[in-house]
PDB file of C-alpha atoms and ligand atoms in Angstrom:
ATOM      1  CA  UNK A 621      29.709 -10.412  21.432  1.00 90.00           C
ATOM      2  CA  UNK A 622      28.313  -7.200  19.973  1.00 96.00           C
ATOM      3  CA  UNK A 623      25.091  -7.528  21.539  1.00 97.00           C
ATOM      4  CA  UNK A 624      26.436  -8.602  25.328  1.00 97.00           C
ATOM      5  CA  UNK A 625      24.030  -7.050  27.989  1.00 95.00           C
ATOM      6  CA  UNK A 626      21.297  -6.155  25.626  1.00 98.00           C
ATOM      7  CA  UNK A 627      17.748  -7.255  26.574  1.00 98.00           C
ATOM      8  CA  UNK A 628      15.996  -8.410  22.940  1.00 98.00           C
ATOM      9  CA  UNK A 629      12.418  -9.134  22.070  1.00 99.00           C
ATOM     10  CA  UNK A 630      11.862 -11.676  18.259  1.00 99.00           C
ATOM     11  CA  UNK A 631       8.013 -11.972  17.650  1.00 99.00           C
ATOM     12  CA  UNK A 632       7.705 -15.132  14.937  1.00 98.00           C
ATOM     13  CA  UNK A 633      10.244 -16.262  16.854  1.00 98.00           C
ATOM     14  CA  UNK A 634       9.144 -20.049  16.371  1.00 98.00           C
ATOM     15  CA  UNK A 635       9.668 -20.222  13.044  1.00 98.00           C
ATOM     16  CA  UNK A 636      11.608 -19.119   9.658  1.00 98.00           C
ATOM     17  CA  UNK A 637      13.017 -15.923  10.291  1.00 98.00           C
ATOM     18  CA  UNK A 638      12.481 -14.898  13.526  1.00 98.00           C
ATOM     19  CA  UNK A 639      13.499 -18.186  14.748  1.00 98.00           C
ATOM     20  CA  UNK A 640      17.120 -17.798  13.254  1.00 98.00           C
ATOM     21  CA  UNK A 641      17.196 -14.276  14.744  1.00 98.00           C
ATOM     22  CA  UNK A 642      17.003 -15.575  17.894  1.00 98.00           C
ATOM     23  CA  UNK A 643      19.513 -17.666  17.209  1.00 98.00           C
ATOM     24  CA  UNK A 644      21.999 -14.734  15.630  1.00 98.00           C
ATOM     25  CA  UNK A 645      21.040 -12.196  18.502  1.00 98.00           C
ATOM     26  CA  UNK A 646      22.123 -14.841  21.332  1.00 98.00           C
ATOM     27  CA  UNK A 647      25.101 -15.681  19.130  1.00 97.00           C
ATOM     28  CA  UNK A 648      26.300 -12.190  19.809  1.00 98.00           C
ATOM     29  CA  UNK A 649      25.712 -12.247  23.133  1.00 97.00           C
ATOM     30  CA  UNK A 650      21.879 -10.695  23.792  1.00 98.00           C
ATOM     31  CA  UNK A 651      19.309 -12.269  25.905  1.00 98.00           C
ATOM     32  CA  UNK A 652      16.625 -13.137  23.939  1.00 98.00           C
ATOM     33  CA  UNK A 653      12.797 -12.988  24.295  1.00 98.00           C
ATOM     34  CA  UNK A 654      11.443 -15.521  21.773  1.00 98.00           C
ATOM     35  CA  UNK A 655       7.609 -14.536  21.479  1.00 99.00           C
ATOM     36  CA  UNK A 656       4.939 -16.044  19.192  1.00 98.00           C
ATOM     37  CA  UNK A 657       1.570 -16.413  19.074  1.00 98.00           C
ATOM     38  CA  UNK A 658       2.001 -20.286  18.596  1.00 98.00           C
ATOM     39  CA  UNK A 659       3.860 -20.897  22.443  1.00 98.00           C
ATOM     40  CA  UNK A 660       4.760 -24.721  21.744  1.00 98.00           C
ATOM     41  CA  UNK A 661       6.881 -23.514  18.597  1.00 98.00           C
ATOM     42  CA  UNK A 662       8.767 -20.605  20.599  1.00 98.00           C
ATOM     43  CA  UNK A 663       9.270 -22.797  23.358  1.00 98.00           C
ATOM     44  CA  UNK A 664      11.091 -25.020  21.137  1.00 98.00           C
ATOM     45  CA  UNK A 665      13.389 -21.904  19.413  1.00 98.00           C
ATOM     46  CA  UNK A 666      14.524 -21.289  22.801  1.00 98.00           C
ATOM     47  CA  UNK A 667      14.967 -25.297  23.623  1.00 98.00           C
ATOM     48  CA  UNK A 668      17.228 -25.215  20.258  1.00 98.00           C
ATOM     49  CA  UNK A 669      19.401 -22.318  21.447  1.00 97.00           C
ATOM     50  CA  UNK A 670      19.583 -22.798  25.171  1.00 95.00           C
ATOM     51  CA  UNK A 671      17.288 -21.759  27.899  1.00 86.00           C
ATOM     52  CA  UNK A 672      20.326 -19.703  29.419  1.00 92.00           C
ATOM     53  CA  UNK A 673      19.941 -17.434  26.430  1.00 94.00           C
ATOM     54  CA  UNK A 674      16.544 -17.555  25.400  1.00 98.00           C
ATOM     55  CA  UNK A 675      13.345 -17.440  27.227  1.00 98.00           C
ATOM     56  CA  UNK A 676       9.864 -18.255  24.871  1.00 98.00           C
ATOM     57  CA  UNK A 677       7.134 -16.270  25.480  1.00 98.00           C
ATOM     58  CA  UNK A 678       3.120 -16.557  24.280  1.00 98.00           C
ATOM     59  CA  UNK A 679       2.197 -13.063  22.248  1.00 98.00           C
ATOM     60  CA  UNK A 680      -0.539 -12.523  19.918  1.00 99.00           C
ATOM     61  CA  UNK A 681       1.117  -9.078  18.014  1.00 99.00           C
ATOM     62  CA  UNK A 682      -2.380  -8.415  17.226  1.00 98.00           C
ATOM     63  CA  UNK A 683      -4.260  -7.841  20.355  1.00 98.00           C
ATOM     64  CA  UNK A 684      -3.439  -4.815  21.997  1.00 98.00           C
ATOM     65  CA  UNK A 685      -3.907  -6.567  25.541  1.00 98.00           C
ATOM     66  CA  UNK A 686      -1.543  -9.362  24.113  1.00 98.00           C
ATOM     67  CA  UNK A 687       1.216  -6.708  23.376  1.00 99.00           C
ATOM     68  CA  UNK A 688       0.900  -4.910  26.954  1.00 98.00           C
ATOM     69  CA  UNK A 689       1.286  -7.980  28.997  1.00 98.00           C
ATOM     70  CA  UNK A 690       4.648  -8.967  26.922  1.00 98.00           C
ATOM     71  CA  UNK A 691       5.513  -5.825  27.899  1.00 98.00           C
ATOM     72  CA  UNK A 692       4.874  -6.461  31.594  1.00 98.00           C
ATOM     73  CA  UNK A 693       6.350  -9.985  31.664  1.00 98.00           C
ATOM     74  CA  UNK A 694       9.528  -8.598  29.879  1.00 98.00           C
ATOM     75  CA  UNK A 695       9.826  -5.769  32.739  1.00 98.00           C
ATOM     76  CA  UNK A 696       8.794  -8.512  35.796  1.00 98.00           C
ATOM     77  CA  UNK A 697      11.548 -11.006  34.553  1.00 97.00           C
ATOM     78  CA  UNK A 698      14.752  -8.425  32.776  1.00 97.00           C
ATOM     79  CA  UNK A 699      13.352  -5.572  35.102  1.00 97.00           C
ATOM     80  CA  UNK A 700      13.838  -3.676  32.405  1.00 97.00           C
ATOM     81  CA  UNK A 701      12.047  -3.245  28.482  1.00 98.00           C
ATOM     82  CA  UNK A 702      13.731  -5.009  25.909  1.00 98.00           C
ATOM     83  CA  UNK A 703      16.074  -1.954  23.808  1.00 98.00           C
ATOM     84  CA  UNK A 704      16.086  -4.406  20.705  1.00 98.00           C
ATOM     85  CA  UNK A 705      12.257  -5.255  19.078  1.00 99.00           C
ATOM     86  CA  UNK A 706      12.048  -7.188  16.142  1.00 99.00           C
ATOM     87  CA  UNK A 707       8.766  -7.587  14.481  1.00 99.00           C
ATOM     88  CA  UNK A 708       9.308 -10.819  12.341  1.00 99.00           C
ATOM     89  CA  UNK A 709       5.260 -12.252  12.777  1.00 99.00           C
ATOM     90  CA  UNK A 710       3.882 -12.346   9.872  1.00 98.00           C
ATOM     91  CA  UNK A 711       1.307 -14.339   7.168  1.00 98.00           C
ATOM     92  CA  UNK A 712      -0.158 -14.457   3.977  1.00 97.00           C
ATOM     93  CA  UNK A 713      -3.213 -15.211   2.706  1.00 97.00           C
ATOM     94  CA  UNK A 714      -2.884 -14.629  -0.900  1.00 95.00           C
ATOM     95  CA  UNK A 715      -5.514 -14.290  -3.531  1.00 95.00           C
ATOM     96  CA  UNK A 716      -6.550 -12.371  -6.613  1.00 96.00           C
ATOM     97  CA  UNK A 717      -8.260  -9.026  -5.629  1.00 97.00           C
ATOM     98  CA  UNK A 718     -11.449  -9.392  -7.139  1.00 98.00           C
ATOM     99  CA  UNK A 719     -11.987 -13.028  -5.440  1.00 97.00           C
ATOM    100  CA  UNK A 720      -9.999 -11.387  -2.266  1.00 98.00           C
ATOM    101  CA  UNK A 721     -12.529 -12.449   0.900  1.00 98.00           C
ATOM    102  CA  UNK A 722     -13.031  -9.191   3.845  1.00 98.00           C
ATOM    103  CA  UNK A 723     -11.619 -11.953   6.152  1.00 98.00           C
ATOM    104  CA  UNK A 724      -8.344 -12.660   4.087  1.00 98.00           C
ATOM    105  CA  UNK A 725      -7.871  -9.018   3.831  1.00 98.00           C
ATOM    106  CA  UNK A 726      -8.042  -7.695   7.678  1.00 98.00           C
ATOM    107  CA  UNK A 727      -6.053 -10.719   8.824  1.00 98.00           C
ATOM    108  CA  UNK A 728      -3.196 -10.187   6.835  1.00 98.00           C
ATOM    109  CA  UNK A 729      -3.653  -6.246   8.466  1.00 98.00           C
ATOM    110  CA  UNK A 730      -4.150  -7.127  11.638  1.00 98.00           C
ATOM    111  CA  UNK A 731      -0.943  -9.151  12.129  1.00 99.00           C
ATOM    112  CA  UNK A 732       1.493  -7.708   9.273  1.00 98.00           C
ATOM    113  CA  UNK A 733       0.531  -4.063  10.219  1.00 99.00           C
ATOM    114  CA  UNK A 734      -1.597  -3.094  12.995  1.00 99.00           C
ATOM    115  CA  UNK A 735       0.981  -5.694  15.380  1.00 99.00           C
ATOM    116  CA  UNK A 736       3.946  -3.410  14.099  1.00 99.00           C
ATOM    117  CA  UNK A 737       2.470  -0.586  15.162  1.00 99.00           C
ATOM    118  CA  UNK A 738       1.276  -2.429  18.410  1.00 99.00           C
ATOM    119  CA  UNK A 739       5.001  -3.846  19.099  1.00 99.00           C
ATOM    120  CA  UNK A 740       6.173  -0.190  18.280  1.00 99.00           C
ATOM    121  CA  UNK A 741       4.114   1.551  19.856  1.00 98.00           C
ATOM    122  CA  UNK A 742       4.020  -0.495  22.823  1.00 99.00           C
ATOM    123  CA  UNK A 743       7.354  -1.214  23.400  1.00 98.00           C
ATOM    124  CA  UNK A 744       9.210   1.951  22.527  1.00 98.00           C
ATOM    125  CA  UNK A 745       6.808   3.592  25.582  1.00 98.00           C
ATOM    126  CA  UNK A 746       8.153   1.132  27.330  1.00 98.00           C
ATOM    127  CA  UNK A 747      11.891   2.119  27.003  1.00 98.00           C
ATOM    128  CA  UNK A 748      11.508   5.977  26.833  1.00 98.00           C
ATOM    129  CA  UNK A 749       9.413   5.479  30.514  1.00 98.00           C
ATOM    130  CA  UNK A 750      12.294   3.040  31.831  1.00 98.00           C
ATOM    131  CA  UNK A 751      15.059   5.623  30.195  1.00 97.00           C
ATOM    132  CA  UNK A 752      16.514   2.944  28.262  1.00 96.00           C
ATOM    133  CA  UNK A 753      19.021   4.414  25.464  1.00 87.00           C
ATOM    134  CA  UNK A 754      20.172   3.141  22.420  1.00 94.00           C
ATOM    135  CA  UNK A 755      17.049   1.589  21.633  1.00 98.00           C
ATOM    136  CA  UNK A 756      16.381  -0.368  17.671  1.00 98.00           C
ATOM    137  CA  UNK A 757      13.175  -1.488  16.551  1.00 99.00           C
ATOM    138  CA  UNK A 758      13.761  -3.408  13.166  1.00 99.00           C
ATOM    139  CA  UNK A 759      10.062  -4.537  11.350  1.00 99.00           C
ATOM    140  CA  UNK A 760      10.436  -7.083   8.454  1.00 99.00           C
ATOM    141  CA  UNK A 761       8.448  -6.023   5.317  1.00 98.00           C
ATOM    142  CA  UNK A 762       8.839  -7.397   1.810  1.00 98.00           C
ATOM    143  CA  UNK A 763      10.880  -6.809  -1.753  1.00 98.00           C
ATOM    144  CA  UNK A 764       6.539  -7.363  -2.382  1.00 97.00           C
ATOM    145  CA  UNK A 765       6.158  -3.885  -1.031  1.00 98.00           C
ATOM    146  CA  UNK A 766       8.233  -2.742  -3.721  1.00 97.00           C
ATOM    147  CA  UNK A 767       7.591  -5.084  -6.665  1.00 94.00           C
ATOM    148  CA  UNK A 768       3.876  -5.604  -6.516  1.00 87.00           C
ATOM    149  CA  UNK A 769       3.180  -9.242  -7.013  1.00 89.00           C
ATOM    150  CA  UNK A 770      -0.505 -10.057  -8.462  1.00 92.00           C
ATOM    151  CA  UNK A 771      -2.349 -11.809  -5.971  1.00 94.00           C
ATOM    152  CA  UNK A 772      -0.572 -10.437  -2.694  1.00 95.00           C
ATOM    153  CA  UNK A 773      -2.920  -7.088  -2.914  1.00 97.00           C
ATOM    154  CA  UNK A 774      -3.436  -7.252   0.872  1.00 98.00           C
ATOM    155  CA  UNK A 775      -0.124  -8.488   1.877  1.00 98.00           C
ATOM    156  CA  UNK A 776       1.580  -6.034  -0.194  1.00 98.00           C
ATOM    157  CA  UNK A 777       0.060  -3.302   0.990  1.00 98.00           C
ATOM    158  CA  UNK A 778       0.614  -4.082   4.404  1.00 98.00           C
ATOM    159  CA  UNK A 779       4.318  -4.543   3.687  1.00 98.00           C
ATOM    160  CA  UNK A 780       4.521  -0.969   2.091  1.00 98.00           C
ATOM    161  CA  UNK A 781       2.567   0.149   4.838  1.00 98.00           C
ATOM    162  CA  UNK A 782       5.567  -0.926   7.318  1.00 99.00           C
ATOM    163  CA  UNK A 783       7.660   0.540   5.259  1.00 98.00           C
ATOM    164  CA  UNK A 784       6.218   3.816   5.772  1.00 98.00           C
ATOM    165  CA  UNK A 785       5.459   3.665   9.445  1.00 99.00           C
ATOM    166  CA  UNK A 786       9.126   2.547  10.254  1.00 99.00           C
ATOM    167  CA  UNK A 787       9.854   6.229   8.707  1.00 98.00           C
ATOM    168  CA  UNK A 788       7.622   8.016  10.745  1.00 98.00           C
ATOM    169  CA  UNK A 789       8.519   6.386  13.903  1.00 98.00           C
ATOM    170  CA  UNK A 790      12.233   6.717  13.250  1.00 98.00           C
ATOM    171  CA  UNK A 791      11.686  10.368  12.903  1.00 98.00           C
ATOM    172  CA  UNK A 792       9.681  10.524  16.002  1.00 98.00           C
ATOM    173  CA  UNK A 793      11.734   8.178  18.077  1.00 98.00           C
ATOM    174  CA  UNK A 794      15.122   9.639  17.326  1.00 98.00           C
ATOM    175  CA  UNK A 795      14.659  12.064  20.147  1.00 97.00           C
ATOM    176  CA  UNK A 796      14.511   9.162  22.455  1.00 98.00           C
ATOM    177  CA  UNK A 797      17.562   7.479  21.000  1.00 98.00           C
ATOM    178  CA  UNK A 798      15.588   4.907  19.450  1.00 98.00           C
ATOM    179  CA  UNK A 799      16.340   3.985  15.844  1.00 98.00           C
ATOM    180  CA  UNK A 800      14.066   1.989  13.597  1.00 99.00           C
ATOM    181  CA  UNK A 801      14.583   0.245  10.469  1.00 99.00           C
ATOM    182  CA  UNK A 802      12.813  -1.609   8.335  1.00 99.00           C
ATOM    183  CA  UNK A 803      14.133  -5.079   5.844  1.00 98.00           C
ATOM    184  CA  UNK A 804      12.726  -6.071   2.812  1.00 98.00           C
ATOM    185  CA  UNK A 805      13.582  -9.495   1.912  1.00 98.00           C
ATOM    186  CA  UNK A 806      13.636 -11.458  -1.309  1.00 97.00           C
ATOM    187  CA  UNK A 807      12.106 -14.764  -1.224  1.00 96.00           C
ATOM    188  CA  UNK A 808      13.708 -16.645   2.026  1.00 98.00           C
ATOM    189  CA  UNK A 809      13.422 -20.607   2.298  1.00 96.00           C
ATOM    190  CA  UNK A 810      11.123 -20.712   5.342  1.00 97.00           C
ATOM    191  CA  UNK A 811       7.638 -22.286   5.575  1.00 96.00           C
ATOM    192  CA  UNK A 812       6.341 -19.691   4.145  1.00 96.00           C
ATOM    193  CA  UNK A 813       7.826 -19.682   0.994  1.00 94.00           C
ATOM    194  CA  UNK A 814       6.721 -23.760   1.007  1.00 90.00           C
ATOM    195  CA  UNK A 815       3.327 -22.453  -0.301  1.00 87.00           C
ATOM    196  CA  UNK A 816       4.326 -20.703  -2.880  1.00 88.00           C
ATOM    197  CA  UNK A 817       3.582 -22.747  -6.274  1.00 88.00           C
ATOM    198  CA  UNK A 818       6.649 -23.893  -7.945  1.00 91.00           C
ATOM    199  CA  UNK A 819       6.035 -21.876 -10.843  1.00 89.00           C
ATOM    200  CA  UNK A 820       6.279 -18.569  -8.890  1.00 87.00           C
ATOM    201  CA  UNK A 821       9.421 -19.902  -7.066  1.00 90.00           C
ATOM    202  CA  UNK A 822      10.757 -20.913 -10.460  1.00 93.00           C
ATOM    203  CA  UNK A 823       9.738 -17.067 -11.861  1.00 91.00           C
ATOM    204  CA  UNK A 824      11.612 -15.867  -8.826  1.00 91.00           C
ATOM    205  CA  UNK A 825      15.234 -17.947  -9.329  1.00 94.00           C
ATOM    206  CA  UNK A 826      15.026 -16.503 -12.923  1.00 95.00           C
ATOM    207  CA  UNK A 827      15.067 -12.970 -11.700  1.00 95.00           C
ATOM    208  CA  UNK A 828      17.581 -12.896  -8.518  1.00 97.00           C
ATOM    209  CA  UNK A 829      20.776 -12.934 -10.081  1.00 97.00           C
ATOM    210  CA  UNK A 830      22.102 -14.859  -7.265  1.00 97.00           C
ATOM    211  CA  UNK A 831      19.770 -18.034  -8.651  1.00 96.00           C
ATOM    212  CA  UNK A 832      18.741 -18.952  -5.207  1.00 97.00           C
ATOM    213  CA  UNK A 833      16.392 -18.535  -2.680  1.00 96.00           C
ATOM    214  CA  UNK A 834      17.846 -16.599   0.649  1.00 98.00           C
ATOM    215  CA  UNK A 835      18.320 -18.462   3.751  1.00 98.00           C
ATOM    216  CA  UNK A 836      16.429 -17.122   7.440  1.00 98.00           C
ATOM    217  CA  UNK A 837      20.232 -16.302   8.765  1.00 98.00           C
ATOM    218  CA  UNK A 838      21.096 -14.001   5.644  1.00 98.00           C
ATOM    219  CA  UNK A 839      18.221 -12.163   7.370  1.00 99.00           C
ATOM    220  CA  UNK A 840      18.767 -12.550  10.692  1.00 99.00           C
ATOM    221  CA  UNK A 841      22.790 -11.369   9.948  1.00 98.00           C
ATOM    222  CA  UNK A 842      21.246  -7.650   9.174  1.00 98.00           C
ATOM    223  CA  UNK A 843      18.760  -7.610  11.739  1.00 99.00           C
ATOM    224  CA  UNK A 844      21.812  -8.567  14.060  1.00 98.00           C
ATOM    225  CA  UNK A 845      23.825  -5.690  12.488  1.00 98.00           C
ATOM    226  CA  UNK A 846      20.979  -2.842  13.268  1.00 98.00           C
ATOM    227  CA  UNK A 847      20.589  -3.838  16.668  1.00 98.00           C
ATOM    228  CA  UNK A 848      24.229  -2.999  17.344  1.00 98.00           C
ATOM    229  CA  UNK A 849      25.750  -0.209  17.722  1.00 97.00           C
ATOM    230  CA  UNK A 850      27.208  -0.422  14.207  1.00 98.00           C
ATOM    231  CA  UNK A 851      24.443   0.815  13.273  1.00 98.00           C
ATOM    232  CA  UNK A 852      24.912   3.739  15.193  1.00 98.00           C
ATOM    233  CA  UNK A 853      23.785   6.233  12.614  1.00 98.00           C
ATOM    234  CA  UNK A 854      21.157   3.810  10.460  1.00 98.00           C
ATOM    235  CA  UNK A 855      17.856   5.290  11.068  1.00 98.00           C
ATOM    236  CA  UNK A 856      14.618   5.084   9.063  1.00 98.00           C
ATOM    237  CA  UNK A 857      16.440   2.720   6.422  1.00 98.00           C
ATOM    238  CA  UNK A 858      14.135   0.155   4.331  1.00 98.00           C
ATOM    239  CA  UNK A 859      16.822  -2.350   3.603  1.00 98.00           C
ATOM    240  CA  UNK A 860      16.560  -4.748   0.705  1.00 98.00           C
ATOM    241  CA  UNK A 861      18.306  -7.771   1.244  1.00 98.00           C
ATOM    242  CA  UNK A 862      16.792  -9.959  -1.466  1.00 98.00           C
ATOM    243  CA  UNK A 863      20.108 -11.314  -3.451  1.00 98.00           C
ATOM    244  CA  UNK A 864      19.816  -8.526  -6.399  1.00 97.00           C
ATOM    245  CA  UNK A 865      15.986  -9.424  -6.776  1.00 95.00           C
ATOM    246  CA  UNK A 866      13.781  -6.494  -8.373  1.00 85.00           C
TER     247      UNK A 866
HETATM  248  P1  LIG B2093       7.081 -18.062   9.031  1.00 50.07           P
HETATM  249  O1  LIG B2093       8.135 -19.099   8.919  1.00 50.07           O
HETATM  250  O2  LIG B2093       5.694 -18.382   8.626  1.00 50.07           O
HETATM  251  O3  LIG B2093       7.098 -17.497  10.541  1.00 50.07           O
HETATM  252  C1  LIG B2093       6.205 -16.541  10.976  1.00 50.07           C
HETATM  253  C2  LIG B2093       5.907 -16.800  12.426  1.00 50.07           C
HETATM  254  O4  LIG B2093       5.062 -15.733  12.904  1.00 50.07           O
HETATM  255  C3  LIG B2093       5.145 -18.102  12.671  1.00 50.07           C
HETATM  256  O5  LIG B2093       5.662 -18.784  13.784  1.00 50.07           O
HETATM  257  C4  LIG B2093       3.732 -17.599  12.931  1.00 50.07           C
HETATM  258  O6  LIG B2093       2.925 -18.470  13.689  1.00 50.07           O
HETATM  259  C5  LIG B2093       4.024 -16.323  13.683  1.00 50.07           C
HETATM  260  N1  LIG B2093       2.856 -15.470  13.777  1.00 50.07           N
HETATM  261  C6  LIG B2093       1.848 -15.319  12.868  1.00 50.07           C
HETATM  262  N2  LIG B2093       0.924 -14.490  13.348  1.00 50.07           N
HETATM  263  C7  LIG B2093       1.326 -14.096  14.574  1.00 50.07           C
HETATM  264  C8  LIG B2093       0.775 -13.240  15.561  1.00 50.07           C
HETATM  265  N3  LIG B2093      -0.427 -12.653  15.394  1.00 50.07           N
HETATM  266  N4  LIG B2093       1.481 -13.028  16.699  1.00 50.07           N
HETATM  267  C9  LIG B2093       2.673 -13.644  16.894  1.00 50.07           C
HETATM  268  N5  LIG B2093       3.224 -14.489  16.019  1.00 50.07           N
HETATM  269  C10 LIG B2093       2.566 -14.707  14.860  1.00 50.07           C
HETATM  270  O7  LIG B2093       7.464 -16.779   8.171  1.00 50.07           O
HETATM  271  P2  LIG B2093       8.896 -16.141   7.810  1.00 50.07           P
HETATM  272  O8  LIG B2093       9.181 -16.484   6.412  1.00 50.07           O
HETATM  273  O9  LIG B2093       9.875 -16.408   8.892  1.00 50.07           O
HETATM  274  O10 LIG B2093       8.483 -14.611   7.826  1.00 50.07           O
HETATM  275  C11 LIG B2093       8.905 -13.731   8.856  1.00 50.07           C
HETATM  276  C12 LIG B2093       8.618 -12.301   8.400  1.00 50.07           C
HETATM  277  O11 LIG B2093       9.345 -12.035   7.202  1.00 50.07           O
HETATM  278  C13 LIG B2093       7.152 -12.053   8.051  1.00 50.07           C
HETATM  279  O12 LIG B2093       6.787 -10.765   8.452  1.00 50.07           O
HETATM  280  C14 LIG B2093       7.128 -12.152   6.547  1.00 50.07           C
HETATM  281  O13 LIG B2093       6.062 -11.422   5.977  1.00 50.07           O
HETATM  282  C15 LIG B2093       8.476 -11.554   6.209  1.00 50.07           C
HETATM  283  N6  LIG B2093       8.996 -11.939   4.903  1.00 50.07           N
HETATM  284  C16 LIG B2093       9.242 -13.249   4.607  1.00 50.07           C
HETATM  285  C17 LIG B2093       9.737 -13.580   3.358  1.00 50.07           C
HETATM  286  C18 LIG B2093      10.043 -14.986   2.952  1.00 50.07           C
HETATM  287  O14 LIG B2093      10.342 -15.198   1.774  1.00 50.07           O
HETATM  288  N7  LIG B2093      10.002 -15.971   3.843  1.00 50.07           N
HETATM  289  C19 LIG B2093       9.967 -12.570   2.426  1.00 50.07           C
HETATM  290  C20 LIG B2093       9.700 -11.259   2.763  1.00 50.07           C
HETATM  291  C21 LIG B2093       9.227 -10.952   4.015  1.00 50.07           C
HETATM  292  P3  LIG B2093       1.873 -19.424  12.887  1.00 50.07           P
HETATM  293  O15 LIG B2093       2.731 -20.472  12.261  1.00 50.07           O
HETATM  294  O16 LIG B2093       0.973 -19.877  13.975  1.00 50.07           O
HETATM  295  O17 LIG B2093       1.180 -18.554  11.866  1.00 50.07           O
END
């Protein structure tokens, strides 16, 4: 029960990832703030785990006003900010550059990287104003920030862009006691890896040495590990976690 007495928020919490690290955090003892922008879905995360644990919550990481009031319900309810953020919400909308629609590319933005910087932002405030210590912020970006995949220009980009504002803000948080981290995953069986044609999945078993796809958990496991104080001293880390995949 590593995480027993923390207050945790898990945005994309009704699905794939986020969903299991809900499920991991509460394992280990945290409450849990399950927030996505799809409420139905989170509602059901927190059915599967146990109310007693895990409390859903509507939140739209890319509205500004969205991100303010989780912060406000979060304070009403715990009476405190959440000291563990995890900014799983993400999507893709892939396509080749030069066919690449304007609408396509600021979506992806909007969610993937302008809501990190949101939840960050936000929520670290949040805990520095309420004096909460031992605060860690872990943001999800992609092995695609590192190996570039045709036809993810935009959601690339916005993955390497996490990677490099989880540096910044570790450097400027660490004064407050906050840490922040950042995982890059390989390919992880969620829904959405189920778009991804068969010959890119099959392209990707070739090249992980492990010959599989990862499972949410094997994510959720080192998101669970940051959050506690094991992780004492891990600050401004990009973690791969991807099964050997380059
Ligand atoms: P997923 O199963 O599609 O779950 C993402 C969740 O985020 C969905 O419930 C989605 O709701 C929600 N969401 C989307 N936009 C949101 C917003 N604006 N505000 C709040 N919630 C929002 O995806 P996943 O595979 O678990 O991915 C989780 C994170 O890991 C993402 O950041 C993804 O980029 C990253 N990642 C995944 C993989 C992988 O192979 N699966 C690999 C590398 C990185 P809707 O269903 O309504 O969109």
């Amino acid at each position: 029960m590593v995480l027993l007495g923390k207050l945790a928020i898990v945005t994309g919490a009704g699905s794939g990832i986020g969903r299991a690290t809900c499920r991991v955090l509460a394992r280990d003892g945290a409450r849990v703030i399950a927030a996505d922008r799809n409420l139905r879905a989170a509602e059901q995360t927190a059915k599967d785990i146990g109310i007693d644990h895990v409390v859903a919550l509507e939140l739209d990481v890319a509205s500004l006003e969205s991100v303010t009031k989780a912060v406000a319900a979060s304070i009403a309810q715990f009476k405190q900010p959440p000291s563990i953020v995890v900014n799983s919400a993400g999507i893709t909308r892939d396509g080749y550059l030069l066919k690449l629609t304007e609408k396509d590319y600021d979506d992806v933005y909007k969610v993937n990287l302008k809501g990190t910087f949101l939840m960050a932002q936000q929520f670290a405030r949040a805990m520095i104003e309420h004096h909460v210590r031992n605060g860690s912020i872990i943001n999800i970006s992609s092995i695609v920030a590192r190996i570039s995949n045709p036809g993810q220009a935009n959601y690339a980009a916005t993955k390497a862009g996490v990677i490099s504002l989880t540096e910044i803000a570790a450097k400027e948080f660490g004064k407050f006691g906050i840490r922040v981290n950042a995982i890059l995953p390989g390919f992880i069986n969620t829904p959405m890896v189920e778009v991804v044609p068969d010959k890119v999945k099959e392209d990707v078993l070739r090249r992980c040495p492990m010959g599989r796809l990862g499972r949410p958990e094997e994510i959720a496991e080192v998101i669970a590990f940051l959050a506690s104080e094991k992780a004492s001293y891990v600050n401004g880390s990009a973690i791969e976690v991807t099964g050997g995949l380059k």
